[in-house]
JSON list of C-alpha atoms in Angstrom, two decimals:
[
{"chain": "A", "resi": 1, "resn": "UNK", "atom": "CA", "xyz": [85.13, 8.93, 29.55]},
{"chain": "A", "resi": 2, "resn": "UNK", "atom": "CA", "xyz": [82.14, 10.12, 27.66]},
{"chain": "A", "resi": 3, "resn": "UNK", "atom": "CA", "xyz": [84.25, 11.73, 24.88]},
{"chain": "A", "resi": 4, "resn": "UNK", "atom": "CA", "xyz": [86.18, 8.58, 23.84]},
{"chain": "A", "resi": 5, "resn": "UNK", "atom": "CA", "xyz": [83.00, 6.50, 24.02]},
{"chain": "A", "resi": 6, "resn": "UNK", "atom": "CA", "xyz": [81.00, 8.93, 21.83]},
{"chain": "A", "resi": 7, "resn": "UNK", "atom": "CA", "xyz": [83.91, 9.28, 19.37]},
{"chain": "A", "resi": 8, "resn": "UNK", "atom": "CA", "xyz": [84.06, 5.52, 18.96]},
{"chain": "A", "resi": 9, "resn": "UNK", "atom": "CA", "xyz": [80.38, 5.22, 18.55]},
{"chain": "A", "resi": 10, "resn": "UNK", "atom": "CA", "xyz": [80.79, 7.87, 15.59]},
{"chain": "A", "resi": 11, "resn": "UNK", "atom": "CA", "xyz": [83.60, 6.20, 14.31]},
{"chain": "A", "resi": 12, "resn": "UNK", "atom": "CA", "xyz": [81.42, 3.04, 13.97]},
{"chain": "A", "resi": 13, "resn": "UNK", "atom": "CA", "xyz": [78.39, 4.76, 12.40]},
{"chain": "A", "resi": 14, "resn": "UNK", "atom": "CA", "xyz": [80.65, 6.26, 9.67]},
{"chain": "A", "resi": 15, "resn": "UNK", "atom": "CA", "xyz": [82.77, 3.29, 9.10]},
{"chain": "A", "resi": 16, "resn": "UNK", "atom": "CA", "xyz": [81.70, 2.16, 5.49]},
{"chain": "A", "resi": 17, "resn": "UNK", "atom": "CA", "xyz": [83.04, -1.14, 5.87]},
{"chain": "A", "resi": 18, "resn": "UNK", "atom": "CA", "xyz": [80.07, -1.84, 8.29]},
{"chain": "A", "resi": 19, "resn": "UNK", "atom": "CA", "xyz": [76.59, -2.25, 6.47]},
{"chain": "A", "resi": 20, "resn": "UNK", "atom": "CA", "xyz": [74.30, 0.81, 6.22]},
{"chain": "A", "resi": 21, "resn": "UNK", "atom": "CA", "xyz": [71.60, -1.36, 7.83]},
{"chain": "A", "resi": 22, "resn": "UNK", "atom": "CA", "xyz": [73.66, -2.13, 11.02]},
{"chain": "A", "resi": 23, "resn": "UNK", "atom": "CA", "xyz": [74.83, 1.36, 11.26]},
{"chain": "A", "resi": 24, "resn": "UNK", "atom": "CA", "xyz": [71.29, 2.68, 11.06]},
{"chain": "A", "resi": 25, "resn": "UNK", "atom": "CA", "xyz": [70.30, 0.10, 13.65]},
{"chain": "A", "resi": 26, "resn": "UNK", "atom": "CA", "xyz": [72.82, 1.54, 16.04]},
{"chain": "A", "resi": 27, "resn": "UNK", "atom": "CA", "xyz": [71.76, 4.89, 15.64]},
{"chain": "A", "resi": 28, "resn": "UNK", "atom": "CA", "xyz": [68.06, 4.45, 15.98]},
{"chain": "A", "resi": 29, "resn": "UNK", "atom": "CA", "xyz": [68.64, 2.08, 18.97]},
{"chain": "A", "resi": 30, "resn": "UNK", "atom": "CA", "xyz": [71.00, 4.65, 20.69]},
{"chain": "A", "resi": 31, "resn": "UNK", "atom": "CA", "xyz": [68.24, 7.45, 19.97]},
{"chain": "A", "resi": 32, "resn": "UNK", "atom": "CA", "xyz": [65.50, 5.03, 21.53]},
{"chain": "A", "resi": 33, "resn": "UNK", "atom": "CA", "xyz": [67.73, 4.39, 24.72]},
{"chain": "A", "resi": 34, "resn": "UNK", "atom": "CA", "xyz": [67.98, 8.27, 25.28]},
{"chain": "A", "resi": 35, "resn": "UNK", "atom": "CA", "xyz": [64.22, 8.59, 24.61]},
{"chain": "A", "resi": 36, "resn": "UNK", "atom": "CA", "xyz": [63.71, 6.08, 27.47]},
{"chain": "A", "resi": 37, "resn": "UNK", "atom": "CA", "xyz": [65.94, 7.84, 29.84]},
{"chain": "A", "resi": 38, "resn": "UNK", "atom": "CA", "xyz": [63.29, 10.77, 29.46]},
{"chain": "A", "resi": 39, "resn": "UNK", "atom": "CA", "xyz": [60.23, 8.94, 29.45]},
{"chain": "A", "resi": 40, "resn": "UNK", "atom": "CA", "xyz": [60.49, 6.33, 32.24]},
{"chain": "A", "resi": 41, "resn": "UNK", "atom": "CA", "xyz": [60.97, 9.00, 35.10]},
{"chain": "A", "resi": 42, "resn": "UNK", "atom": "CA", "xyz": [57.47, 10.67, 34.26]},
{"chain": "A", "resi": 43, "resn": "UNK", "atom": "CA", "xyz": [56.10, 7.96, 36.16]},
{"chain": "A", "resi": 44, "resn": "UNK", "atom": "CA", "xyz": [57.65, 9.52, 39.18]},
{"chain": "A", "resi": 45, "resn": "UNK", "atom": "CA", "xyz": [58.16, 6.25, 41.18]},
{"chain": "A", "resi": 46, "resn": "UNK", "atom": "CA", "xyz": [61.02, 4.16, 42.09]},
{"chain": "A", "resi": 47, "resn": "UNK", "atom": "CA", "xyz": [59.67, 1.15, 40.09]},
{"chain": "A", "resi": 48, "resn": "UNK", "atom": "CA", "xyz": [59.90, 3.31, 36.99]},
{"chain": "A", "resi": 49, "resn": "UNK", "atom": "CA", "xyz": [63.34, 3.99, 37.73]},
{"chain": "A", "resi": 50, "resn": "UNK", "atom": "CA", "xyz": [64.23, 0.31, 38.32]},
{"chain": "A", "resi": 51, "resn": "UNK", "atom": "CA", "xyz": [62.35, -0.76, 35.08]},
{"chain": "A", "resi": 52, "resn": "UNK", "atom": "CA", "xyz": [64.16, 1.89, 33.17]},
{"chain": "A", "resi": 53, "resn": "UNK", "atom": "CA", "xyz": [67.73, 0.53, 34.28]},
{"chain": "A", "resi": 54, "resn": "UNK", "atom": "CA", "xyz": [66.66, -2.94, 33.51]},
{"chain": "A", "resi": 55, "resn": "UNK", "atom": "CA", "xyz": [65.34, -2.01, 30.22]},
{"chain": "A", "resi": 56, "resn": "UNK", "atom": "CA", "xyz": [68.24, -0.18, 29.03]},
{"chain": "A", "resi": 57, "resn": "UNK", "atom": "CA", "xyz": [70.65, -3.05, 30.01]},
{"chain": "A", "resi": 58, "resn": "UNK", "atom": "CA", "xyz": [68.34, -5.42, 28.16]},
{"chain": "A", "resi": 59, "resn": "UNK", "atom": "CA", "xyz": [68.41, -3.30, 25.01]},
{"chain": "A", "resi": 60, "resn": "UNK", "atom": "CA", "xyz": [72.10, -2.75, 25.18]},
{"chain": "A", "resi": 61, "resn": "UNK", "atom": "CA", "xyz": [72.54, -6.51, 25.49]},
{"chain": "A", "resi": 62, "resn": "UNK", "atom": "CA", "xyz": [70.08, -7.22, 22.66]},
{"chain": "A", "resi": 63, "resn": "UNK", "atom": "CA", "xyz": [72.03, -4.68, 20.62]},
{"chain": "A", "resi": 64, "resn": "UNK", "atom": "CA", "xyz": [75.52, -6.03, 21.29]},
{"chain": "A", "resi": 65, "resn": "UNK", "atom": "CA", "xyz": [74.35, -9.87, 20.84]},
{"chain": "A", "resi": 66, "resn": "UNK", "atom": "CA", "xyz": [72.59, -9.17, 17.59]},
{"chain": "A", "resi": 67, "resn": "UNK", "atom": "CA", "xyz": [75.57, -7.47, 15.97]},
{"chain": "A", "resi": 68, "resn": "UNK", "atom": "CA", "xyz": [78.02, -10.09, 17.20]},
{"chain": "A", "resi": 69, "resn": "UNK", "atom": "CA", "xyz": [75.84, -12.95, 15.96]},
{"chain": "A", "resi": 70, "resn": "UNK", "atom": "CA", "xyz": [75.00, -11.05, 12.46]},
{"chain": "A", "resi": 71, "resn": "UNK", "atom": "CA", "xyz": [71.23, -11.14, 13.31]},
{"chain": "A", "resi": 72, "resn": "UNK", "atom": "CA", "xyz": [70.40, -7.50, 13.62]},
{"chain": "A", "resi": 73, "resn": "UNK", "atom": "CA", "xyz": [66.79, -7.99, 12.31]},
{"chain": "A", "resi": 74, "resn": "UNK", "atom": "CA", "xyz": [66.28, -10.54, 15.24]},
{"chain": "A", "resi": 75, "resn": "UNK", "atom": "CA", "xyz": [67.78, -7.98, 17.73]},
{"chain": "A", "resi": 76, "resn": "UNK", "atom": "CA", "xyz": [65.60, -5.08, 16.30]},
{"chain": "A", "resi": 77, "resn": "UNK", "atom": "CA", "xyz": [62.55, -7.23, 16.69]},
{"chain": "A", "resi": 78, "resn": "UNK", "atom": "CA", "xyz": [63.24, -8.08, 20.30]},
{"chain": "A", "resi": 79, "resn": "UNK", "atom": "CA", "xyz": [63.74, -4.24, 21.07]},
{"chain": "A", "resi": 80, "resn": "UNK", "atom": "CA", "xyz": [60.59, -3.46, 19.59]},
{"chain": "A", "resi": 81, "resn": "UNK", "atom": "CA", "xyz": [58.88, -6.19, 21.39]},
{"chain": "A", "resi": 82, "resn": "UNK", "atom": "CA", "xyz": [60.37, -4.64, 24.69]},
{"chain": "A", "resi": 83, "resn": "UNK", "atom": "CA", "xyz": [59.28, -1.18, 23.83]},
{"chain": "A", "resi": 84, "resn": "UNK", "atom": "CA", "xyz": [55.67, -2.46, 23.07]},
{"chain": "A", "resi": 85, "resn": "UNK", "atom": "CA", "xyz": [55.71, -4.05, 26.63]},
{"chain": "A", "resi": 86, "resn": "UNK", "atom": "CA", "xyz": [57.23, -0.80, 28.25]},
{"chain": "A", "resi": 87, "resn": "UNK", "atom": "CA", "xyz": [54.87, 2.03, 26.66]},
{"chain": "A", "resi": 88, "resn": "UNK", "atom": "CA", "xyz": [51.73, 1.04, 28.21]},
{"chain": "A", "resi": 89, "resn": "UNK", "atom": "CA", "xyz": [53.48, 1.00, 31.70]},
{"chain": "A", "resi": 90, "resn": "UNK", "atom": "CA", "xyz": [54.96, 4.34, 30.96]},
{"chain": "A", "resi": 91, "resn": "UNK", "atom": "CA", "xyz": [51.56, 5.72, 29.82]},
{"chain": "A", "resi": 92, "resn": "UNK", "atom": "CA", "xyz": [49.39, 4.48, 32.74]},
{"chain": "A", "resi": 93, "resn": "UNK", "atom": "CA", "xyz": [52.01, 5.34, 35.40]},
{"chain": "A", "resi": 94, "resn": "UNK", "atom": "CA", "xyz": [52.67, 8.94, 34.18]},
{"chain": "A", "resi": 95, "resn": "UNK", "atom": "CA", "xyz": [49.27, 10.13, 33.94]},
{"chain": "A", "resi": 96, "resn": "UNK", "atom": "CA", "xyz": [47.99, 8.79, 30.66]},
{"chain": "A", "resi": 97, "resn": "UNK", "atom": "CA", "xyz": [47.03, 11.60, 27.94]},
{"chain": "A", "resi": 98, "resn": "UNK", "atom": "CA", "xyz": [47.73, 14.09, 30.86]},
{"chain": "A", "resi": 99, "resn": "UNK", "atom": "CA", "xyz": [51.40, 13.43, 30.55]},
{"chain": "A", "resi": 100, "resn": "UNK", "atom": "CA", "xyz": [54.30, 13.61, 28.05]},
{"chain": "A", "resi": 101, "resn": "UNK", "atom": "CA", "xyz": [54.39, 9.99, 27.20]},
{"chain": "A", "resi": 102, "resn": "UNK", "atom": "CA", "xyz": [51.95, 10.09, 24.11]},
{"chain": "A", "resi": 103, "resn": "UNK", "atom": "CA", "xyz": [54.55, 12.12, 22.12]},
{"chain": "A", "resi": 104, "resn": "UNK", "atom": "CA", "xyz": [57.10, 9.30, 22.60]},
{"chain": "A", "resi": 105, "resn": "UNK", "atom": "CA", "xyz": [54.97, 6.82, 21.11]},
{"chain": "A", "resi": 106, "resn": "UNK", "atom": "CA", "xyz": [55.90, 8.27, 17.58]},
{"chain": "A", "resi": 107, "resn": "UNK", "atom": "CA", "xyz": [59.64, 7.25, 18.20]},
{"chain": "A", "resi": 108, "resn": "UNK", "atom": "CA", "xyz": [58.37, 3.49, 18.44]},
{"chain": "A", "resi": 109, "resn": "UNK", "atom": "CA", "xyz": [56.72, 4.00, 15.15]},
{"chain": "A", "resi": 110, "resn": "UNK", "atom": "CA", "xyz": [59.90, 5.29, 13.75]},
{"chain": "A", "resi": 111, "resn": "UNK", "atom": "CA", "xyz": [62.02, 2.55, 15.04]},
{"chain": "A", "resi": 112, "resn": "UNK", "atom": "CA", "xyz": [59.73, -0.11, 13.40]},
{"chain": "A", "resi": 113, "resn": "UNK", "atom": "CA", "xyz": [59.77, 1.84, 10.03]},
{"chain": "A", "resi": 114, "resn": "UNK", "atom": "CA", "xyz": [63.72, 2.09, 9.98]},
{"chain": "A", "resi": 115, "resn": "UNK", "atom": "CA", "xyz": [64.97, -1.30, 11.68]},
{"chain": "A", "resi": 116, "resn": "UNK", "atom": "CA", "xyz": [62.32, -3.90, 10.46]},
{"chain": "A", "resi": 117, "resn": "UNK", "atom": "CA", "xyz": [61.73, -5.13, 6.98]},
{"chain": "A", "resi": 118, "resn": "UNK", "atom": "CA", "xyz": [58.94, -6.97, 5.02]},
{"chain": "A", "resi": 119, "resn": "UNK", "atom": "CA", "xyz": [56.03, -8.50, 6.95]},
{"chain": "A", "resi": 120, "resn": "UNK", "atom": "CA", "xyz": [57.64, -8.13, 10.23]},
{"chain": "A", "resi": 121, "resn": "UNK", "atom": "CA", "xyz": [57.43, -4.20, 9.64]},
{"chain": "A", "resi": 122, "resn": "UNK", "atom": "CA", "xyz": [53.88, -4.42, 8.86]},
{"chain": "A", "resi": 123, "resn": "UNK", "atom": "CA", "xyz": [52.89, -6.52, 11.86]},
{"chain": "A", "resi": 124, "resn": "UNK", "atom": "CA", "xyz": [54.71, -4.43, 14.30]},
{"chain": "A", "resi": 125, "resn": "UNK", "atom": "CA", "xyz": [53.63, -1.24, 12.80]},
{"chain": "A", "resi": 126, "resn": "UNK", "atom": "CA", "xyz": [50.04, -2.40, 13.27]},
{"chain": "A", "resi": 127, "resn": "UNK", "atom": "CA", "xyz": [50.76, -3.64, 16.76]},
{"chain": "A", "resi": 128, "resn": "UNK", "atom": "CA", "xyz": [51.97, -0.13, 17.52]},
{"chain": "A", "resi": 129, "resn": "UNK", "atom": "CA", "xyz": [48.90, 1.48, 16.22]},
{"chain": "A", "resi": 130, "resn": "UNK", "atom": "CA", "xyz": [46.51, -0.94, 18.14]},
{"chain": "A", "resi": 131, "resn": "UNK", "atom": "CA", "xyz": [48.78, -0.45, 21.33]},
{"chain": "A", "resi": 132, "resn": "UNK", "atom": "CA", "xyz": [48.24, 3.23, 21.14]},
{"chain": "A", "resi": 133, "resn": "UNK", "atom": "CA", "xyz": [44.68, 3.06, 20.51]},
{"chain": "A", "resi": 134, "resn": "UNK", "atom": "CA", "xyz": [44.29, 0.56, 23.51]},
{"chain": "A", "resi": 135, "resn": "UNK", "atom": "CA", "xyz": [46.24, 2.84, 25.89]},
{"chain": "A", "resi": 136, "resn": "UNK", "atom": "CA", "xyz": [43.96, 5.68, 24.86]},
{"chain": "A", "resi": 137, "resn": "UNK", "atom": "CA", "xyz": [40.90, 3.59, 25.36]},
{"chain": "A", "resi": 138, "resn": "UNK", "atom": "CA", "xyz": [41.78, 2.27, 28.76]},
{"chain": "A", "resi": 139, "resn": "UNK", "atom": "CA", "xyz": [42.66, 5.95, 29.75]},
{"chain": "A", "resi": 140, "resn": "UNK", "atom": "CA", "xyz": [39.26, 7.04, 28.82]},
{"chain": "A", "resi": 141, "resn": "UNK", "atom": "CA", "xyz": [37.05, 4.16, 29.88]},
{"chain": "A", "resi": 142, "resn": "UNK", "atom": "CA", "xyz": [39.08, 3.12, 33.05]},
{"chain": "A", "resi": 143, "resn": "UNK", "atom": "CA", "xyz": [40.51, 6.30, 34.37]},
{"chain": "A", "resi": 144, "resn": "UNK", "atom": "CA", "xyz": [41.07, 4.53, 37.62]},
{"chain": "A", "resi": 145, "resn": "UNK", "atom": "CA", "xyz": [43.72, 2.48, 35.94]},
{"chain": "A", "resi": 146, "resn": "UNK", "atom": "CA", "xyz": [45.92, 5.73, 35.28]},
{"chain": "A", "resi": 147, "resn": "UNK", "atom": "CA", "xyz": [47.94, 7.57, 37.79]},
{"chain": "A", "resi": 148, "resn": "UNK", "atom": "CA", "xyz": [46.93, 11.12, 38.65]},
{"chain": "A", "resi": 149, "resn": "UNK", "atom": "CA", "xyz": [49.00, 13.86, 37.45]},
{"chain": "A", "resi": 150, "resn": "UNK", "atom": "CA", "xyz": [48.83, 17.36, 38.48]},
{"chain": "A", "resi": 151, "resn": "UNK", "atom": "CA", "xyz": [48.08, 20.07, 35.95]},
{"chain": "A", "resi": 152, "resn": "UNK", "atom": "CA", "xyz": [51.56, 21.58, 36.57]},
{"chain": "A", "resi": 153, "resn": "UNK", "atom": "CA", "xyz": [53.44, 18.38, 35.83]},
{"chain": "A", "resi": 154, "resn": "UNK", "atom": "CA", "xyz": [51.00, 17.54, 32.84]},
{"chain": "A", "resi": 155, "resn": "UNK", "atom": "CA", "xyz": [51.81, 20.98, 31.13]},
{"chain": "A", "resi": 156, "resn": "UNK", "atom": "CA", "xyz": [55.65, 20.61, 31.85]},
{"chain": "A", "resi": 157, "resn": "UNK", "atom": "CA", "xyz": [55.71, 17.08, 30.69]},
{"chain": "A", "resi": 158, "resn": "UNK", "atom": "CA", "xyz": [53.96, 17.52, 27.43]},
{"chain": "A", "resi": 159, "resn": "UNK", "atom": "CA", "xyz": [56.01, 20.75, 26.47]},
{"chain": "A", "resi": 160, "resn": "UNK", "atom": "CA", "xyz": [59.23, 18.92, 27.53]},
{"chain": "A", "resi": 161, "resn": "UNK", "atom": "CA", "xyz": [58.21, 15.96, 25.41]},
{"chain": "A", "resi": 162, "resn": "UNK", "atom": "CA", "xyz": [57.27, 17.86, 22.31]},
{"chain": "A", "resi": 163, "resn": "UNK", "atom": "CA", "xyz": [60.61, 19.59, 22.38]},
{"chain": "A", "resi": 164, "resn": "UNK", "atom": "CA", "xyz": [62.65, 16.49, 23.20]},
{"chain": "A", "resi": 165, "resn": "UNK", "atom": "CA", "xyz": [60.96, 14.25, 20.54]},
{"chain": "A", "resi": 166, "resn": "UNK", "atom": "CA", "xyz": [61.20, 17.00, 17.84]},
{"chain": "A", "resi": 167, "resn": "UNK", "atom": "CA", "xyz": [64.92, 17.35, 18.74]},
{"chain": "A", "resi": 168, "resn": "UNK", "atom": "CA", "xyz": [65.95, 13.56, 18.89]},
{"chain": "A", "resi": 169, "resn": "UNK", "atom": "CA", "xyz": [63.80, 12.83, 15.60]},
{"chain": "A", "resi": 170, "resn": "UNK", "atom": "CA", "xyz": [65.49, 15.94, 13.83]},
{"chain": "A", "resi": 171, "resn": "UNK", "atom": "CA", "xyz": [68.95, 14.72, 14.99]},
{"chain": "A", "resi": 172, "resn": "UNK", "atom": "CA", "xyz": [68.12, 11.22, 13.86]},
{"chain": "A", "resi": 173, "resn": "UNK", "atom": "CA", "xyz": [67.05, 12.23, 10.48]},
{"chain": "A", "resi": 174, "resn": "UNK", "atom": "CA", "xyz": [70.12, 14.59, 10.01]},
{"chain": "A", "resi": 175, "resn": "UNK", "atom": "CA", "xyz": [72.30, 11.36, 10.82]},
{"chain": "A", "resi": 176, "resn": "UNK", "atom": "CA", "xyz": [70.51, 9.33, 8.57]},
{"chain": "A", "resi": 177, "resn": "UNK", "atom": "CA", "xyz": [70.52, 11.87, 5.63]},
{"chain": "A", "resi": 178, "resn": "UNK", "atom": "CA", "xyz": [74.28, 12.36, 6.27]},
{"chain": "A", "resi": 179, "resn": "UNK", "atom": "CA", "xyz": [74.84, 8.34, 5.99]},
{"chain": "A", "resi": 180, "resn": "UNK", "atom": "CA", "xyz": [72.86, 8.50, 2.81]},
{"chain": "A", "resi": 181, "resn": "UNK", "atom": "CA", "xyz": [74.62, 11.40, 1.22]},
{"chain": "A", "resi": 182, "resn": "UNK", "atom": "CA", "xyz": [78.28, 9.56, 2.05]},
{"chain": "A", "resi": 183, "resn": "UNK", "atom": "CA", "xyz": [77.03, 6.26, 0.54]},
{"chain": "A", "resi": 184, "resn": "UNK", "atom": "CA", "xyz": [75.74, 8.06, -2.47]},
{"chain": "A", "resi": 185, "resn": "UNK", "atom": "CA", "xyz": [79.14, 9.81, -2.86]},
{"chain": "A", "resi": 186, "resn": "UNK", "atom": "CA", "xyz": [80.87, 6.63, -2.51]},
{"chain": "A", "resi": 187, "resn": "UNK", "atom": "CA", "xyz": [78.82, 4.93, -4.93]},
{"chain": "A", "resi": 188, "resn": "UNK", "atom": "CA", "xyz": [79.41, 7.64, -7.39]},
{"chain": "A", "resi": 189, "resn": "UNK", "atom": "CA", "xyz": [83.09, 7.66, -6.75]},
{"chain": "A", "resi": 190, "resn": "UNK", "atom": "CA", "xyz": [83.27, 3.71, -7.35]},
{"chain": "A", "resi": 191, "resn": "UNK", "atom": "CA", "xyz": [81.27, 4.26, -10.35]},
{"chain": "A", "resi": 192, "resn": "UNK", "atom": "CA", "xyz": [83.56, 6.66, -11.64]},
{"chain": "A", "resi": 193, "resn": "UNK", "atom": "CA", "xyz": [86.78, 4.53, -10.94]},
{"chain": "A", "resi": 194, "resn": "UNK", "atom": "CA", "xyz": [85.06, 1.56, -12.60]},
{"chain": "A", "resi": 195, "resn": "UNK", "atom": "CA", "xyz": [84.37, 3.65, -15.75]},
{"chain": "A", "resi": 196, "resn": "UNK", "atom": "CA", "xyz": [88.03, 4.92, -15.73]},
{"chain": "A", "resi": 197, "resn": "UNK", "atom": "CA", "xyz": [89.34, 1.44, -15.62]},
{"chain": "A", "resi": 198, "resn": "UNK", "atom": "CA", "xyz": [87.13, 0.31, -18.56]}
]
């Protein structure tokens, strides 16, 4: 089952009839969903797993609806808003900066930069920065709000998160670079054909 689904997804993101922006939106949102699967369980409680399941369904719904309605920018905005609501919960329930969650904040910044445009990008980028600082401030000045994390879990979560974030960001950049090269080659080919016709 996973094979055909992945092949279909790969076919969509390599289809030049679909806009580059929509394909990038699909790739980055998919990466974000994979990241959530790794981040949410760090809270180590049933509520986090329920929240994860609900969030994944919501993101999938936002993505499908925004593509169908051709409102990808609106869909990306809704997903970023959801992420901004989720990250503080993950941060506080997983152990604050004694967990692997801070490393995942980086993906939120990347998501904002790739999927949003204009003033909205700037606003949400600033919101991401402020939320990160707020989470750290809360954990520092009000440690009672943060779930306790053992030293063993803290080291494991942090090491795991650094490796996974590095891997996901690397794969994301490779995909985007490949798409850019394909678009560039297509443009050059079209330019050559136009010159030959002239």
